[in-house]
Coordinates of C-alpha atoms in Angstrom, one line a residue:
M1 CA 0.0 0.0 0.0
R2 CA 1.1 3.5 -0.6
R3 CA 1.6 5.1 2.8
P4 CA 0.8 8.6 4.1
K5 CA 3.5 11.0 5.2
Q6 CA 4.6 10.5 8.7
S7 CA 3.8 13.1 11.5
S8 CA 4.4 13.4 15.2
T9 CA 0.9 12.2 16.3
A10 CA 1.4 9.7 19.1
R11 CA -0.2 6.2 19.0
Q12 CA -2.9 5.6 21.5
G13 CA -4.2 2.3 22.9
A14 CA -3.8 -0.4 25.4
Y15 CA -0.3 -1.2 24.3
S16 CA 1.2 2.3 24.1
A17 CA 4.7 2.8 25.3
G18 CA 7.8 4.9 24.6
R19 CA 9.2 5.0 21.1
G20 CA 12.8 6.1 21.7
G21 CA 12.2 9.6 20.5
T22 CA 11.0 8.6 17.0
S23 CA 7.7 9.6 15.6
S24 CA 5.0 6.9 15.3
G25 CA 3.6 8.4 12.1
T26 CA 0.2 9.7 11.4
L27 CA -1.9 7.2 13.5
K28 CA -5.6 8.0 14.1
R29 CA -7.2 5.2 16.1
R30 CA -9.6 7.3 18.2
S31 CA -12.2 7.3 15.5
I32 CA -11.9 3.7 14.5
R33 CA -14.4 2.1 16.8
R34 CA -17.0 4.9 16.0
T35 CA -16.4 4.4 12.3
T36 CA -16.5 0.6 12.2
T37 CA -19.6 0.3 14.5
G38 CA -22.5 -0.1 12.1
G39 CA -20.2 0.7 9.2
R40 CA -20.6 -2.6 7.3
K41 CA -21.9 -1.4 3.9
T42 CA -22.4 -3.3 0.7
V43 CA -24.2 -2.7 -2.6
R44 CA -27.1 -5.2 -2.8
G45 CA -28.9 -4.7 -6.1
K46 CA -26.1 -4.3 -8.7
R47 CA -24.4 -7.6 -9.5
S48 CA -21.7 -6.2 -11.8
Y49 CA -20.5 -3.0 -13.1
P50 CA -19.6 -1.9 -16.6
G51 CA -16.2 -1.6 -18.4
K52 CA -13.1 -3.5 -17.5
A53 CA -14.4 -4.2 -14.0
A54 CA -17.3 -6.3 -15.3
R55 CA -15.1 -9.4 -15.0
Y56 CA -15.3 -9.0 -11.2
P57 CA -19.0 -9.8 -10.4
Y58 CA -20.7 -9.0 -7.2
I59 CA -20.6 -11.7 -4.6
A60 CA -22.2 -11.0 -1.2
P61 CA -20.2 -11.7 1.9
H62 CA -21.1 -14.9 3.7
P63 CA -23.7 -14.4 6.5
E64 CA -21.7 -16.6 8.9
P65 CA -18.1 -16.2 7.8
V66 CA -15.4 -18.6 8.9
V67 CA -12.7 -16.4 7.4
S68 CA -12.4 -12.6 7.4
V69 CA -9.9 -11.2 4.8
I70 CA -8.9 -7.7 5.9
I71 CA -7.4 -5.4 3.3
P72 CA -6.3 -1.9 4.2
V73 CA -6.5 0.3 1.1
M74 CA -5.3 3.8 0.3
N75 CA -5.7 4.7 -3.4
E76 CA -5.1 1.3 -4.9
R77 CA -7.5 1.5 -7.9
A78 CA -5.1 -0.3 -10.2
T79 CA -5.0 -3.5 -8.1
I80 CA -7.9 -3.6 -5.6
G81 CA -10.3 -5.4 -8.0
K82 CA -7.8 -8.3 -8.5
V83 CA -7.0 -8.4 -4.8
V84 CA -10.6 -8.7 -3.8
R85 CA -11.2 -11.3 -6.5
E86 CA -8.5 -13.5 -5.1
A87 CA -9.5 -12.9 -1.5
R88 CA -13.1 -14.1 -1.9
Q89 CA -11.8 -17.4 -3.4
I90 CA -9.8 -18.3 -0.3
H91 CA -12.7 -20.0 1.5
K92 CA -16.3 -20.7 0.6
A93 CA -17.4 -19.0 3.9
A94 CA -15.5 -15.8 3.6
E95 CA -16.1 -12.1 4.1
V96 CA -13.8 -9.5 2.5
I97 CA -13.3 -6.4 4.5
V98 CA -11.7 -3.4 2.8
V99 CA -10.6 -0.6 5.1
A100 CA -10.6 2.6 3.0
N101 CA -7.9 4.5 4.6
G102 CA -8.1 8.1 3.4
T103 CA -8.9 6.8 -0.1
H104 CA -10.1 9.3 -2.8
D105 CA -9.5 7.4 -6.1
G106 CA -12.6 5.2 -6.0
S107 CA -10.8 2.1 -4.7
D108 CA -13.5 1.8 -2.1
R109 CA -16.3 1.8 -4.7
I110 CA -14.6 -0.8 -6.8
A111 CA -14.3 -3.1 -3.8
E112 CA -17.9 -2.5 -2.7
R113 CA -19.3 -3.3 -6.1
Q114 CA -17.6 -6.7 -5.8
G115 CA -19.4 -7.4 -2.5
A116 CA -16.6 -6.4 -0.1
I117 CA -17.6 -4.8 3.2
V118 CA -16.1 -1.4 3.1
L119 CA -15.1 0.5 6.3
R120 CA -14.5 4.1 5.3
H121 CA -12.2 6.5 7.1
Q122 CA -12.1 10.0 5.6
E123 CA -8.6 10.7 7.0
A124 CA -5.5 8.5 6.6
L125 CA -5.1 6.4 9.6
G126 CA -1.4 5.8 9.3
H127 CA 0.7 2.7 8.9
D128 CA -1.0 -0.6 10.0
V129 CA -3.9 1.1 11.9
G130 CA -6.3 -0.2 9.2
R131 CA -5.6 -3.7 10.6
T132 CA -7.1 -2.7 13.9
S133 CA -10.1 -1.2 12.1
G134 CA -10.7 -4.3 10.1
A135 CA -10.3 -6.6 13.0
L136 CA -12.9 -4.7 15.0
G137 CA -15.4 -5.2 12.2
A138 CA -14.6 -8.9 11.4
K139 CA -16.9 -11.8 12.2
G140 CA -14.7 -14.7 11.1
Q141 CA -12.9 -17.2 13.3
V142 CA -9.8 -16.7 11.1
L143 CA -8.6 -13.2 10.3
L144 CA -6.3 -13.0 7.3
F145 CA -4.4 -9.8 6.6
I146 CA -3.2 -8.8 3.2
D147 CA -2.5 -5.5 1.4
G148 CA -4.4 -3.7 -1.4
D149 CA -1.4 -3.2 -3.6
M150 CA -0.3 -6.9 -3.7
V151 CA -2.1 -9.3 -5.9
I152 CA -1.5 -12.7 -4.3
P153 CA -3.3 -15.8 -5.8
A154 CA -5.8 -17.4 -3.5
A155 CA -3.9 -20.7 -3.7
R156 CA -0.9 -19.0 -2.0
L157 CA -3.1 -17.5 0.7
R158 CA -5.1 -20.6 1.7
P159 CA -2.2 -22.2 3.7
F160 CA -2.4 -19.4 6.2
V161 CA -6.1 -20.0 6.8
Q162 CA -5.5 -23.8 6.9
D163 CA -2.8 -23.5 9.5
I164 CA -5.2 -21.5 11.8
L165 CA -8.0 -24.0 11.2
R166 CA -5.7 -26.8 12.2
G167 CA -5.1 -25.1 15.6
A168 CA -2.4 -22.5 15.2
D169 CA -3.1 -19.0 16.7
V170 CA -0.8 -17.0 14.4
A171 CA 0.4 -18.1 11.0
L172 CA 3.3 -16.0 9.7
N173 CA 4.6 -15.4 6.3
N174 CA 7.7 -17.6 6.2
Y175 CA 9.8 -14.8 4.6
S176 CA 12.8 -13.6 6.6
G177 CA 14.2 -11.2 4.1
P178 CA 17.6 -11.4 2.4
V179 CA 20.3 -12.2 5.0
N180 CA 23.1 -13.7 2.9
K181 CA 24.7 -10.4 2.1
S182 CA 27.3 -8.1 3.6
H183 CA 24.8 -5.4 4.5
V184 CA 21.6 -6.7 5.9
H185 CA 18.6 -4.3 6.0
R186 CA 18.1 -3.0 9.5
V187 CA 14.4 -3.9 9.6
V188 CA 15.4 -7.5 8.7
L189 CA 17.9 -7.5 11.6
A190 CA 15.2 -6.1 13.9
K191 CA 12.8 -8.9 13.1
H192 CA 15.4 -11.6 13.8
A193 CA 16.6 -9.9 17.0
L194 CA 13.1 -9.5 18.4
N195 CA 12.2 -13.2 17.8
A196 CA 15.5 -14.2 19.5
L197 CA 14.8 -11.9 22.5
C198 CA 11.3 -13.5 22.8
S199 CA 13.0 -17.0 22.9
R200 CA 11.6 -17.9 19.4
P201 CA 14.8 -17.9 17.2
D202 CA 13.1 -20.6 15.2
L203 CA 10.8 -18.0 13.7
Q204 CA 13.9 -16.3 12.2
G205 CA 12.7 -13.1 10.5
A206 CA 9.1 -14.1 10.2
S207 CA 7.0 -11.2 11.5
M208 CA 3.5 -9.9 11.7
T209 CA 5.0 -6.7 10.1
A210 CA 4.8 -8.6 6.8
V211 CA 1.7 -9.7 5.0
P212 CA 0.2 -12.1 4.4
H213 CA -0.4 -13.5 7.9
A214 CA -3.4 -14.8 9.8
I215 CA -4.6 -15.0 13.4
S216 CA -7.3 -16.9 15.2
R217 CA -10.2 -15.3 17.0
R218 CA -8.6 -16.6 20.2
A219 CA -5.4 -14.7 19.4
L220 CA -7.4 -11.5 18.7
E221 CA -9.1 -11.8 22.1
A222 CA -5.8 -12.5 23.8
I223 CA -3.7 -9.7 22.4
G224 CA -6.4 -7.1 21.6
A225 CA -7.2 -5.4 18.3
D226 CA -5.3 -2.3 19.3
S227 CA -2.0 -4.2 19.3
L228 CA -2.4 -5.0 15.6
S229 CA -1.6 -1.4 14.8
I230 CA 1.9 -2.1 16.0
P231 CA 2.6 -5.6 14.4
P232 CA 5.9 -6.4 16.3
L233 CA 4.1 -5.7 19.6
A234 CA 1.2 -7.9 18.6
Q235 CA 3.7 -10.7 17.9
T236 CA 5.6 -10.2 21.1
A237 CA 2.3 -10.3 23.1
A238 CA 1.3 -13.4 21.3
I239 CA 4.6 -15.1 22.2
Y240 CA 4.5 -13.9 25.8
K241 CA 0.9 -15.2 26.3
G242 CA 1.9 -18.6 25.0
L243 CA -0.1 -18.7 21.8
T244 CA 0.8 -21.1 19.1
I245 CA 2.8 -19.3 16.4
V246 CA 3.9 -21.0 13.2
R247 CA 5.8 -20.2 10.0
S248 CA 3.3 -20.8 7.2
A249 CA 3.8 -20.5 3.5
S250 CA 6.4 -18.2 2.0
V251 CA 5.5 -15.2 0.0
D252 CA 8.3 -13.0 -1.2
V253 CA 6.8 -9.6 -0.4
G254 CA 10.2 -8.0 -1.1
R255 CA 9.5 -8.5 -4.8
L256 CA 5.8 -7.9 -4.7
N257 CA 5.9 -4.7 -2.7
P258 CA 6.2 -1.5 -4.8
I259 CA 9.1 0.8 -4.1
R260 CA 7.8 3.3 -1.5
A261 CA 10.7 5.6 -1.4
K262 CA 12.1 6.1 -4.9
H263 CA 12.2 9.8 -4.3
F264 CA 13.9 9.4 -0.9
R265 CA 17.3 8.2 0.1
Q266 CA 15.7 6.1 2.8
D267 CA 12.4 4.3 3.1
P268 CA 10.3 6.6 5.3
L269 CA 8.8 3.6 7.0
E270 CA 12.2 2.2 8.1
P271 CA 12.6 4.3 11.3
L272 CA 8.9 3.7 12.2
I273 CA 9.3 -0.1 11.9
D274 CA 12.6 0.0 13.8
N275 CA 10.9 1.8 16.7
D276 CA 7.9 -0.5 16.6
H277 CA 10.5 -3.2 17.5
L278 CA 12.0 -1.0 20.3
Q279 CA 8.5 -0.4 21.7
S280 CA 7.9 -4.2 21.7
I281 CA 11.1 -4.8 23.6
R282 CA 10.1 -2.2 26.2
W283 CA 6.7 -3.9 26.6
L284 CA 8.4 -7.2 27.1
T285 CA 10.7 -5.9 29.8
E286 CA 7.7 -4.3 31.5
Q287 CA 5.9 -7.7 31.6
A288 CA 8.8 -10.0 32.2
G289 CA 11.3 -7.9 34.1
S290 CA 14.2 -5.7 33.1
R291 CA 16.0 -8.7 31.5
G292 CA 13.0 -9.8 29.6
G293 CA 12.7 -13.1 31.4
Y294 CA 16.3 -14.0 31.1
T295 CA 18.4 -15.0 34.1
D296 CA 21.2 -12.9 35.5
L297 CA 23.1 -16.0 36.6
G298 CA 23.5 -14.8 40.2
R299 CA 25.5 -11.7 39.5
N300 CA 25.8 -9.7 42.7
R301 CA 26.6 -6.2 41.6
Q302 CA 25.6 -4.6 44.9
I303 CA 28.6 -6.0 46.6
V304 CA 30.9 -4.1 44.2
R305 CA 28.8 -1.0 44.7
D306 CA 29.0 -1.2 48.5
H307 CA 32.8 -1.4 48.4
S308 CA 33.4 1.3 45.8

């Protein structure tokens, strides 16, 4: 997804904590619950629409969905039709929820005419906050998160849903990023480091920061919808609470994701995601102690201090 410019607005919610002096971006969660309540809108009478989009017919959301596919969208007119088409083929009892995140190019109307439930936010919510909005409006027992600018075939998305239906609580994209190089991207390093600190080095660089990933209804209730706006924090909380987390299928989002920062020397999301990880480490130490649950091996520093 194309992302809005970052600002100094602080994140709110149950999992808020310090960010090491770095902006959290433009994150507007205060209005999410008000907007999503009663905001499930679909077009009922019109089964298709003219022109190129006619190949994407209207299919109503399932009345008792097993799977909720959540798609944050901000001006993704070129891809949203194909993304919704693939999403509704993932499971026969599915609902597709499109979170229109400050969209003004008609992406929301394209999705709605295909039968997607559209949750509209007039202002841009900021990076990842659309996931919280979609989760609050979801009815399914499985919540699958994808992006509106990545067309991923349904066959490659089903394994994430299947892993949750088999009993996993979190099914991560088994994509760790390129590591066999002299200079490893700092976000990739942060993902590996956080999993190691959480005593899950087996997850390598798999992270809720990357789509696609899926969670169970049980996981949503355990970690809270607000935490989804800060994906590394949601993952840290899931690990800390003992939820079952697996690496699922591998989707190389590094190749699928459009270049966000071709006019910048640095990806503007890089410092934001780095500090999402720092915030997660802080949360872990607040829950498990200053050493994050690791032993100090009986060090007695006080004796040294007393004799100095």
